[in-house]
Amino acid sequence: MIEFKLDKNSIRGPVDLRLTIQSGQTAGPEWEYVADHFVDSFDRADGAIKFEITQVGSTQEGSLYVKGFGESCHEPSQEALRQHIINVLRLEDDLESFYQYLQTLPRDPTSNLLAQIKGLRLMRAENLFECLICSLASQNNSVLLWNRSIRLLEKFYGRSVRFEDGTIGRLFPTPESLAKLKPRELNSKTSVGYRAKYFIKAARMVRNGDLDLEHLRKLDFQGARESLLEVLGVGPKVADCFLLYGLGKTEAAPVDVWIDRIARILYFKRKRKVTRKGIGDFLRETYGAYAGYVQLYLFHYARTRRIIRPSKRKSRDPRVYA
DNA sequence: AGCCAGGCATCAG
DNA sequence: CTGATGCATGGC
């Protein structure tokens, strides 16, 4: 077992670990919360690592306390774990300059609302295949349900790992292991519904080399996006999720039902002739490399407000109850 | 009971 | 090109 602390020297700006982990980002499933800390694990060429992470201190002056456990009785590399945490929580993103940027916007309807949310950070996947599957799983689904499905996916098809502390964990399945499945059995285990065939097809493309996720890093935003849109089940929103949470392209702004609703209210008041594509383009053109952060903050803002609720409701038959 | 969820493929016009 | 519809599942 190893332990260390990440302090001001490695965290640029505020951090709210709980807010970040529980914000429903599709980089991966939500980290498990046990006792007073979050738990996650990841795989490496030299073995899997499990870590427990706790926030110490306030959002403004927070640091992160980390414990790491290697596979069986091997101690993990502290440097590898440190880099993993910095990478997935994007601790090098300077959030203060994001908040300052918001204040410089001339009469932007969102800047004051969003700057009140502190310490919420974008996350970034290290396992691109996992991020793609999670993004596919999230479409027309709730955060609760797609997270549950991904945990079941790990339980039935992921490699089982025994860690130093004696606990057993499950890693995210490989493309090979999902490529073998048939939609029926995958759905019977994980309740992913009609998305089962999307998972399997994507897994086969990755296994066969028809879809090289690492290669997409080398392409520009539009190039990578166009390649992604050729995958069955990947539309504009799923592609943008992968570009943002997988490839870390922060100009991506996935437009889901929440962003659609909140953007109509805040930016396009009374203009009914706005499409989701229009909203995504607007966010990217307006906020540039900050579009991803604005989107994440808008998503959180909309979701945590009872006032922001579905507007278009199918008309129901009037009914008389005896 | 029905609407909804970090949408998309498909098809009609 | 735009708009409508079916889709699996389960929470609320």
Short mmCIF file of C-alpha atoms (C1' of nucleotides) in Angstrom, two decimals:
data_model
loop_
_atom_site.label_atom_id
_atom_site.label_comp_id
_atom_site.label_asym_id
_atom_site.label_seq_id
_atom_site.Cartn_x
_atom_site.Cartn_y
_atom_site.Cartn_z
CA MET A 1 0.00 0.00 0.00
CA ILE A 2 1.18 3.49 -0.78
CA GLU A 3 -0.23 6.84 0.22
CA PHE A 4 0.38 10.43 -0.69
CA LYS A 5 -1.26 13.80 -0.86
CA LEU A 6 -1.96 16.07 -3.79
CA ASP A 7 -1.86 19.68 -2.65
CA LYS A 8 -1.85 23.19 -4.08
CA ASN A 9 1.30 22.39 -6.03
CA SER A 10 -0.56 19.89 -8.19
CA ILE A 11 -4.11 21.30 -8.11
CA ARG A 12 -4.71 24.50 -10.03
CA GLY A 13 -7.66 26.30 -8.49
CA PRO A 14 -10.53 24.98 -6.40
CA VAL A 15 -11.71 21.38 -6.32
CA ASP A 16 -14.91 19.74 -5.07
CA LEU A 17 -14.31 16.02 -5.34
CA ARG A 18 -17.84 14.90 -4.50
CA LEU A 19 -19.43 17.36 -6.88
CA THR A 20 -17.07 16.31 -9.66
CA ILE A 21 -17.47 12.57 -9.17
CA GLN A 22 -21.24 12.74 -8.86
CA SER A 23 -21.85 15.00 -11.85
CA GLY A 24 -22.68 12.20 -14.30
CA GLN A 25 -19.81 12.58 -16.76
CA THR A 26 -19.40 9.75 -19.25
CA ALA A 27 -15.64 9.36 -18.91
CA GLY A 28 -16.58 6.27 -16.92
CA PRO A 29 -19.01 5.07 -14.27
CA GLU A 30 -19.26 7.04 -11.06
CA TRP A 31 -16.60 6.09 -8.52
CA GLU A 32 -17.96 4.04 -5.67
CA TYR A 33 -18.45 5.90 -2.41
CA VAL A 34 -17.46 3.94 0.71
CA ALA A 35 -17.29 5.31 4.22
CA ASP A 36 -15.68 8.71 3.66
CA HIS A 37 -13.81 8.16 0.43
CA PHE A 38 -14.28 7.36 -3.26
CA VAL A 39 -12.84 4.18 -4.74
CA ASP A 40 -11.85 3.37 -8.31
CA SER A 41 -9.39 1.15 -10.11
CA PHE A 42 -7.66 1.08 -13.46
CA ASP A 43 -5.47 -1.24 -15.46
CA ARG A 44 -1.87 -0.85 -16.58
CA ALA A 45 0.62 -2.97 -18.46
CA ASP A 46 2.33 -3.80 -15.15
CA GLY A 47 -0.88 -4.59 -13.28
CA ALA A 48 -4.08 -3.03 -12.02
CA ILE A 49 -4.20 -0.35 -9.33
CA LYS A 50 -7.02 0.42 -6.91
CA PHE A 51 -7.13 3.73 -5.12
CA GLU A 52 -9.10 5.39 -2.35
CA ILE A 53 -9.36 9.16 -2.46
CA THR A 54 -10.57 11.68 0.09
CA GLN A 55 -10.83 15.42 -0.08
CA VAL A 56 -9.16 17.27 2.76
CA GLY A 57 -10.02 20.90 3.33
CA SER A 58 -12.39 23.27 1.61
CA THR A 59 -13.27 23.63 -2.05
CA GLN A 60 -11.05 26.72 -2.30
CA GLU A 61 -8.10 25.30 -0.40
CA GLY A 62 -8.63 21.61 -0.95
CA SER A 63 -6.12 18.83 -1.24
CA LEU A 64 -6.61 15.18 -2.04
CA TYR A 65 -5.44 12.30 0.10
CA VAL A 66 -4.79 9.13 -1.91
CA LYS A 67 -4.15 5.50 -0.94
CA GLY A 68 -3.09 3.04 -3.62
CA PHE A 69 -3.22 -0.76 -3.75
CA GLY A 70 -1.54 -2.93 -6.37
CA GLU A 71 -2.54 -6.32 -7.69
CA SER A 72 -2.08 -9.26 -5.27
CA CYS A 73 0.88 -8.26 -3.08
CA HIS A 74 2.64 -5.87 -5.42
CA GLU A 75 2.93 -2.23 -4.45
CA PRO A 76 1.86 0.09 -7.24
CA SER A 77 4.05 2.80 -8.69
CA GLN A 78 3.31 6.00 -6.81
CA GLU A 79 4.26 8.12 -9.79
CA ALA A 80 1.87 6.19 -12.06
CA LEU A 81 -1.00 6.63 -9.63
CA ARG A 82 -0.23 10.30 -9.09
CA GLN A 83 -0.25 10.95 -12.81
CA HIS A 84 -3.48 8.99 -13.22
CA ILE A 85 -5.30 11.13 -10.65
CA ILE A 86 -3.95 14.37 -12.09
CA ASN A 87 -5.01 13.26 -15.55
CA VAL A 88 -8.51 11.95 -14.85
CA LEU A 89 -9.50 14.85 -12.59
CA ARG A 90 -7.74 17.34 -14.87
CA LEU A 91 -6.09 18.92 -11.84
CA GLU A 92 -3.89 21.02 -14.10
CA ASP A 93 -6.88 22.88 -15.52
CA ASP A 94 -6.78 26.32 -13.95
CA LEU A 95 -10.36 26.76 -12.77
CA GLU A 96 -9.75 30.27 -11.44
CA SER A 97 -8.94 31.49 -14.91
CA PHE A 98 -12.17 29.88 -16.12
CA TYR A 99 -14.15 31.84 -13.52
CA GLN A 100 -12.27 35.00 -14.44
CA TYR A 101 -12.98 34.37 -18.10
CA LEU A 102 -16.70 34.12 -17.30
CA GLN A 103 -16.57 37.55 -15.67
CA THR A 104 -15.03 39.14 -18.75
CA LEU A 105 -17.97 38.16 -20.99
CA PRO A 106 -20.04 41.21 -21.90
CA ARG A 107 -23.65 40.68 -20.76
CA ASP A 108 -23.56 36.92 -20.98
CA PRO A 109 -26.74 35.51 -19.39
CA THR A 110 -24.86 32.61 -17.83
CA SER A 111 -21.65 33.98 -16.41
CA ASN A 112 -23.03 34.94 -13.01
CA LEU A 113 -24.97 31.71 -12.61
CA LEU A 114 -22.06 29.48 -13.51
CA ALA A 115 -19.39 31.29 -11.52
CA GLN A 116 -21.29 30.37 -8.37
CA ILE A 117 -20.53 26.70 -8.93
CA LYS A 118 -17.03 26.14 -7.57
CA GLY A 119 -14.67 23.24 -7.88
CA LEU A 120 -16.56 21.22 -10.47
CA ARG A 121 -13.98 19.72 -12.82
CA LEU A 122 -14.16 18.03 -16.16
CA MET A 123 -13.04 14.42 -16.00
CA ARG A 124 -10.99 12.60 -18.58
CA ALA A 125 -10.96 8.91 -19.40
CA GLU A 126 -7.72 7.01 -19.75
CA ASN A 127 -9.52 3.98 -21.16
CA LEU A 128 -11.00 5.26 -24.42
CA PHE A 129 -12.99 2.11 -25.11
CA GLU A 130 -14.63 2.45 -21.71
CA CYS A 131 -15.50 6.06 -22.46
CA LEU A 132 -17.05 5.16 -25.81
CA ILE A 133 -19.20 2.42 -24.27
CA CYS A 134 -20.29 4.66 -21.40
CA SER A 135 -21.22 7.41 -23.84
CA LEU A 136 -23.24 4.93 -25.89
CA ALA A 137 -24.87 3.63 -22.72
CA SER A 138 -25.93 7.11 -21.66
CA GLN A 139 -28.06 7.88 -24.71
CA ASN A 140 -31.77 8.16 -23.91
CA ASN A 141 -31.01 6.77 -20.46
CA SER A 142 -30.69 8.11 -16.93
CA VAL A 143 -27.36 8.51 -15.13
CA LEU A 144 -28.58 6.04 -12.51
CA LEU A 145 -29.44 3.36 -15.06
CA TRP A 146 -26.42 3.61 -17.35
CA ASN A 147 -24.10 3.51 -14.34
CA ARG A 148 -25.82 0.38 -13.10
CA SER A 149 -25.53 -1.25 -16.52
CA ILE A 150 -21.81 -0.46 -16.73
CA ARG A 151 -21.20 -2.02 -13.31
CA LEU A 152 -23.02 -5.16 -14.44
CA LEU A 153 -20.94 -5.13 -17.62
CA GLU A 154 -17.80 -5.16 -15.47
CA LYS A 155 -19.20 -7.82 -13.18
CA PHE A 156 -19.97 -10.28 -15.95
CA TYR A 157 -17.32 -9.55 -18.58
CA GLY A 158 -14.43 -7.73 -16.89
CA ARG A 159 -11.24 -9.27 -15.54
CA SER A 160 -11.38 -10.07 -11.86
CA VAL A 161 -8.53 -8.62 -9.80
CA ARG A 162 -7.37 -9.30 -6.26
CA PHE A 163 -5.72 -6.32 -4.64
CA GLU A 164 -3.14 -5.98 -1.87
CA ASP A 165 -5.80 -5.40 0.78
CA GLY A 166 -7.56 -8.65 -0.13
CA THR A 167 -10.51 -7.07 -1.89
CA ILE A 168 -11.72 -8.18 -5.30
CA GLY A 169 -12.35 -5.71 -8.08
CA ARG A 170 -13.54 -5.83 -11.65
CA LEU A 171 -11.89 -4.02 -14.52
CA PHE A 172 -13.68 -2.67 -17.55
CA PRO A 173 -14.11 -5.41 -20.20
CA THR A 174 -11.81 -5.50 -23.20
CA PRO A 175 -13.13 -5.01 -26.74
CA GLU A 176 -12.31 -8.67 -27.36
CA SER A 177 -14.53 -9.91 -24.55
CA LEU A 178 -17.51 -7.83 -25.67
CA ALA A 179 -16.96 -8.61 -29.36
CA LYS A 180 -17.77 -12.28 -28.73
CA LEU A 181 -21.21 -11.60 -27.30
CA LYS A 182 -24.64 -11.61 -28.87
CA PRO A 183 -27.09 -8.81 -28.13
CA ARG A 184 -29.55 -11.15 -26.40
CA GLU A 185 -27.15 -12.41 -23.75
CA LEU A 186 -25.51 -9.01 -23.24
CA ASN A 187 -28.89 -7.44 -22.63
CA SER A 188 -30.03 -10.24 -20.34
CA LYS A 189 -27.05 -9.56 -18.05
CA THR A 190 -26.84 -5.78 -18.15
CA SER A 191 -30.26 -4.40 -19.15
CA VAL A 192 -28.80 -2.11 -21.75
CA GLY A 193 -31.82 -2.64 -23.98
CA TYR A 194 -31.55 -1.78 -27.65
CA ARG A 195 -28.03 -0.41 -27.08
CA ALA A 196 -26.60 -3.94 -26.80
CA LYS A 197 -25.98 -4.13 -30.52
CA TYR A 198 -24.20 -0.76 -30.44
CA PHE A 199 -21.78 -2.02 -27.77
CA ILE A 200 -21.03 -5.21 -29.65
CA LYS A 201 -20.60 -3.57 -33.00
CA ALA A 202 -18.28 -0.92 -31.55
CA ALA A 203 -16.29 -3.61 -29.73
CA ARG A 204 -15.83 -5.53 -32.98
CA MET A 205 -14.75 -2.44 -34.86
CA VAL A 206 -12.13 -1.68 -32.21
CA ARG A 207 -10.95 -5.29 -32.11
CA ASN A 208 -10.68 -5.47 -35.90
CA GLY A 209 -8.85 -2.17 -36.15
CA ASP A 210 -11.66 -0.56 -38.13
CA LEU A 211 -11.97 1.98 -35.32
CA ASP A 212 -8.66 3.15 -33.85
CA LEU A 213 -9.58 5.28 -30.84
CA GLU A 214 -5.99 6.28 -30.05
CA HIS A 215 -5.51 7.44 -33.61
CA LEU A 216 -8.40 9.90 -33.19
CA ARG A 217 -6.19 11.90 -30.83
CA LYS A 218 -4.06 12.93 -33.79
CA LEU A 219 -7.00 14.28 -35.75
CA ASP A 220 -8.48 17.72 -35.31
CA PHE A 221 -11.89 18.22 -33.74
CA GLN A 222 -13.96 17.93 -36.90
CA GLY A 223 -11.94 15.06 -38.31
CA ALA A 224 -12.28 12.99 -35.16
CA ARG A 225 -15.95 13.86 -34.94
CA GLU A 226 -16.70 12.72 -38.48
CA SER A 227 -14.98 9.38 -37.88
CA LEU A 228 -17.00 8.83 -34.72
CA LEU A 229 -20.30 9.60 -36.41
CA GLU A 230 -19.79 6.61 -38.70
CA VAL A 231 -20.14 4.25 -35.75
CA LEU A 232 -23.64 2.81 -35.32
CA GLY A 233 -25.32 4.38 -32.31
CA VAL A 234 -22.97 7.36 -32.24
CA GLY A 235 -24.75 10.61 -33.05
CA PRO A 236 -23.77 14.20 -32.34
CA LYS A 237 -24.22 13.99 -28.56
CA VAL A 238 -22.38 10.70 -28.04
CA ALA A 239 -19.58 11.85 -30.36
CA ASP A 240 -19.20 15.09 -28.39
CA CYS A 241 -19.14 13.18 -25.10
CA PHE A 242 -16.30 11.05 -26.41
CA LEU A 243 -14.44 14.05 -27.80
CA LEU A 244 -14.77 15.85 -24.47
CA TYR A 245 -14.40 13.13 -21.84
CA GLY A 246 -12.31 10.71 -23.88
CA LEU A 247 -10.06 12.80 -26.07
CA GLY A 248 -10.13 15.82 -23.77
CA LYS A 249 -11.14 18.21 -26.54
CA THR A 250 -12.63 20.95 -24.40
CA GLU A 251 -14.29 22.78 -27.29
CA ALA A 252 -16.82 19.93 -27.47
CA ALA A 253 -20.23 20.71 -25.97
CA PRO A 254 -22.54 17.68 -25.88
CA VAL A 255 -26.17 18.84 -26.17
CA ASP A 256 -28.57 16.56 -24.32
CA VAL A 257 -32.11 17.23 -23.09
CA TRP A 258 -30.84 19.30 -20.14
CA ILE A 259 -28.52 21.49 -22.21
CA ASP A 260 -31.27 21.85 -24.78
CA ARG A 261 -33.74 23.12 -22.18
CA ILE A 262 -31.42 25.39 -20.25
CA ALA A 263 -29.86 26.89 -23.39
CA ARG A 264 -33.29 27.72 -24.82
CA ILE A 265 -34.15 29.53 -21.62
CA LEU A 266 -30.88 31.39 -21.13
CA TYR A 267 -29.74 32.18 -24.65
CA PHE A 268 -32.63 31.79 -27.04
CA LYS A 269 -35.54 33.17 -25.14
CA ARG A 270 -38.67 32.94 -27.23
CA LYS A 271 -36.83 31.83 -30.32
CA ARG A 272 -38.42 28.52 -31.11
CA LYS A 273 -36.43 27.93 -34.28
CA VAL A 274 -33.35 26.50 -32.58
CA THR A 275 -31.97 23.02 -33.10
CA ARG A 276 -29.64 20.95 -30.94
CA LYS A 277 -26.98 21.31 -33.57
CA GLY A 278 -27.50 25.05 -33.43
CA ILE A 279 -27.03 25.04 -29.67
CA GLY A 280 -23.84 22.97 -29.87
CA ASP A 281 -22.38 25.20 -32.57
CA PHE A 282 -23.36 28.28 -30.60
CA LEU A 283 -21.62 27.06 -27.46
CA ARG A 284 -18.45 26.15 -29.33
CA GLU A 285 -18.34 29.39 -31.27
CA THR A 286 -19.09 31.51 -28.22
CA TYR A 287 -16.84 29.87 -25.65
CA GLY A 288 -14.16 28.19 -27.76
CA ALA A 289 -11.89 25.99 -25.65
CA TYR A 290 -14.09 26.74 -22.60
CA ALA A 291 -17.23 25.33 -24.25
CA GLY A 292 -16.79 21.97 -22.54
CA TYR A 293 -16.59 23.58 -19.12
CA VAL A 294 -19.56 25.85 -19.82
CA GLN A 295 -21.53 22.82 -20.94
CA LEU A 296 -20.62 20.86 -17.79
CA TYR A 297 -21.61 23.78 -15.56
CA LEU A 298 -24.86 24.35 -17.46
CA PHE A 299 -25.65 20.64 -17.19
CA HIS A 300 -25.16 20.71 -13.45
CA TYR A 301 -27.09 23.95 -13.10
CA ALA A 302 -30.07 22.64 -15.06
CA ARG A 303 -30.17 19.23 -13.45
CA THR A 304 -30.11 20.53 -9.89
CA ARG A 305 -33.04 22.89 -10.33
CA ARG A 306 -36.61 21.71 -10.03
CA ILE A 307 -37.77 24.63 -12.12
CA ILE A 308 -35.98 23.35 -15.18
CA ARG A 309 -38.25 20.50 -16.21
CA PRO A 310 -39.50 19.02 -19.46
CA SER A 311 -41.58 21.58 -21.31
CA LYS A 312 -43.12 19.75 -24.21
CA ARG A 313 -45.62 17.28 -22.89
CA LYS A 314 -47.75 15.09 -25.04
CA SER A 315 -51.38 15.98 -24.63
CA ARG A 316 -53.29 13.54 -22.55
CA ASP A 317 -56.92 12.61 -22.73
CA PRO A 318 -58.97 14.49 -20.23
CA ARG A 319 -60.24 12.01 -17.73
CA VAL A 320 -63.01 11.92 -15.24
CA TYR A 321 -62.55 9.89 -12.09
CA ALA A 322 -65.58 8.45 -10.40
"C1'" DA B 1 -50.26 4.51 -15.28
"C1'" DG B 2 -47.56 7.12 -18.04
"C1'" DC B 3 -43.64 10.15 -18.72
"C1'" DC B 4 -38.96 10.45 -18.62
"C1'" DA B 5 -33.84 9.66 -19.07
"C1'" DG B 6 -26.68 13.17 -20.82
"C1'" DG B 7 -30.42 10.12 -28.46
"C1'" DC B 8 -30.24 7.71 -32.48
"C1'" DA B 9 -31.61 5.10 -36.80
"C1'" DT B 10 -34.87 5.06 -40.01
"C1'" DC B 11 -38.29 6.62 -43.00
"C1'" DA B 12 -41.79 9.89 -45.02
"C1'" DG B 13 -42.44 14.19 -47.18
"C1'" DC C 1 -33.03 19.03 -45.84
"C1'" DT C 2 -36.67 18.76 -41.65
"C1'" DG C 3 -39.84 16.35 -38.85
"C1'" DA C 4 -42.11 12.08 -36.87
"C1'" DT C 5 -41.69 7.52 -34.82
"C1'" DG C 6 -40.01 3.27 -32.59
"C1'" DC C 7 -36.85 1.72 -29.44
"C1'" DA C 8 -35.52 -1.43 -24.06
"C1'" DT C 9 -35.31 -0.58 -19.59
"C1'" DG C 10 -36.64 0.91 -15.00
"C1'" DG C 11 -37.29 5.08 -11.67
"C1'" DC C 12 -40.56 8.15 -10.21
#
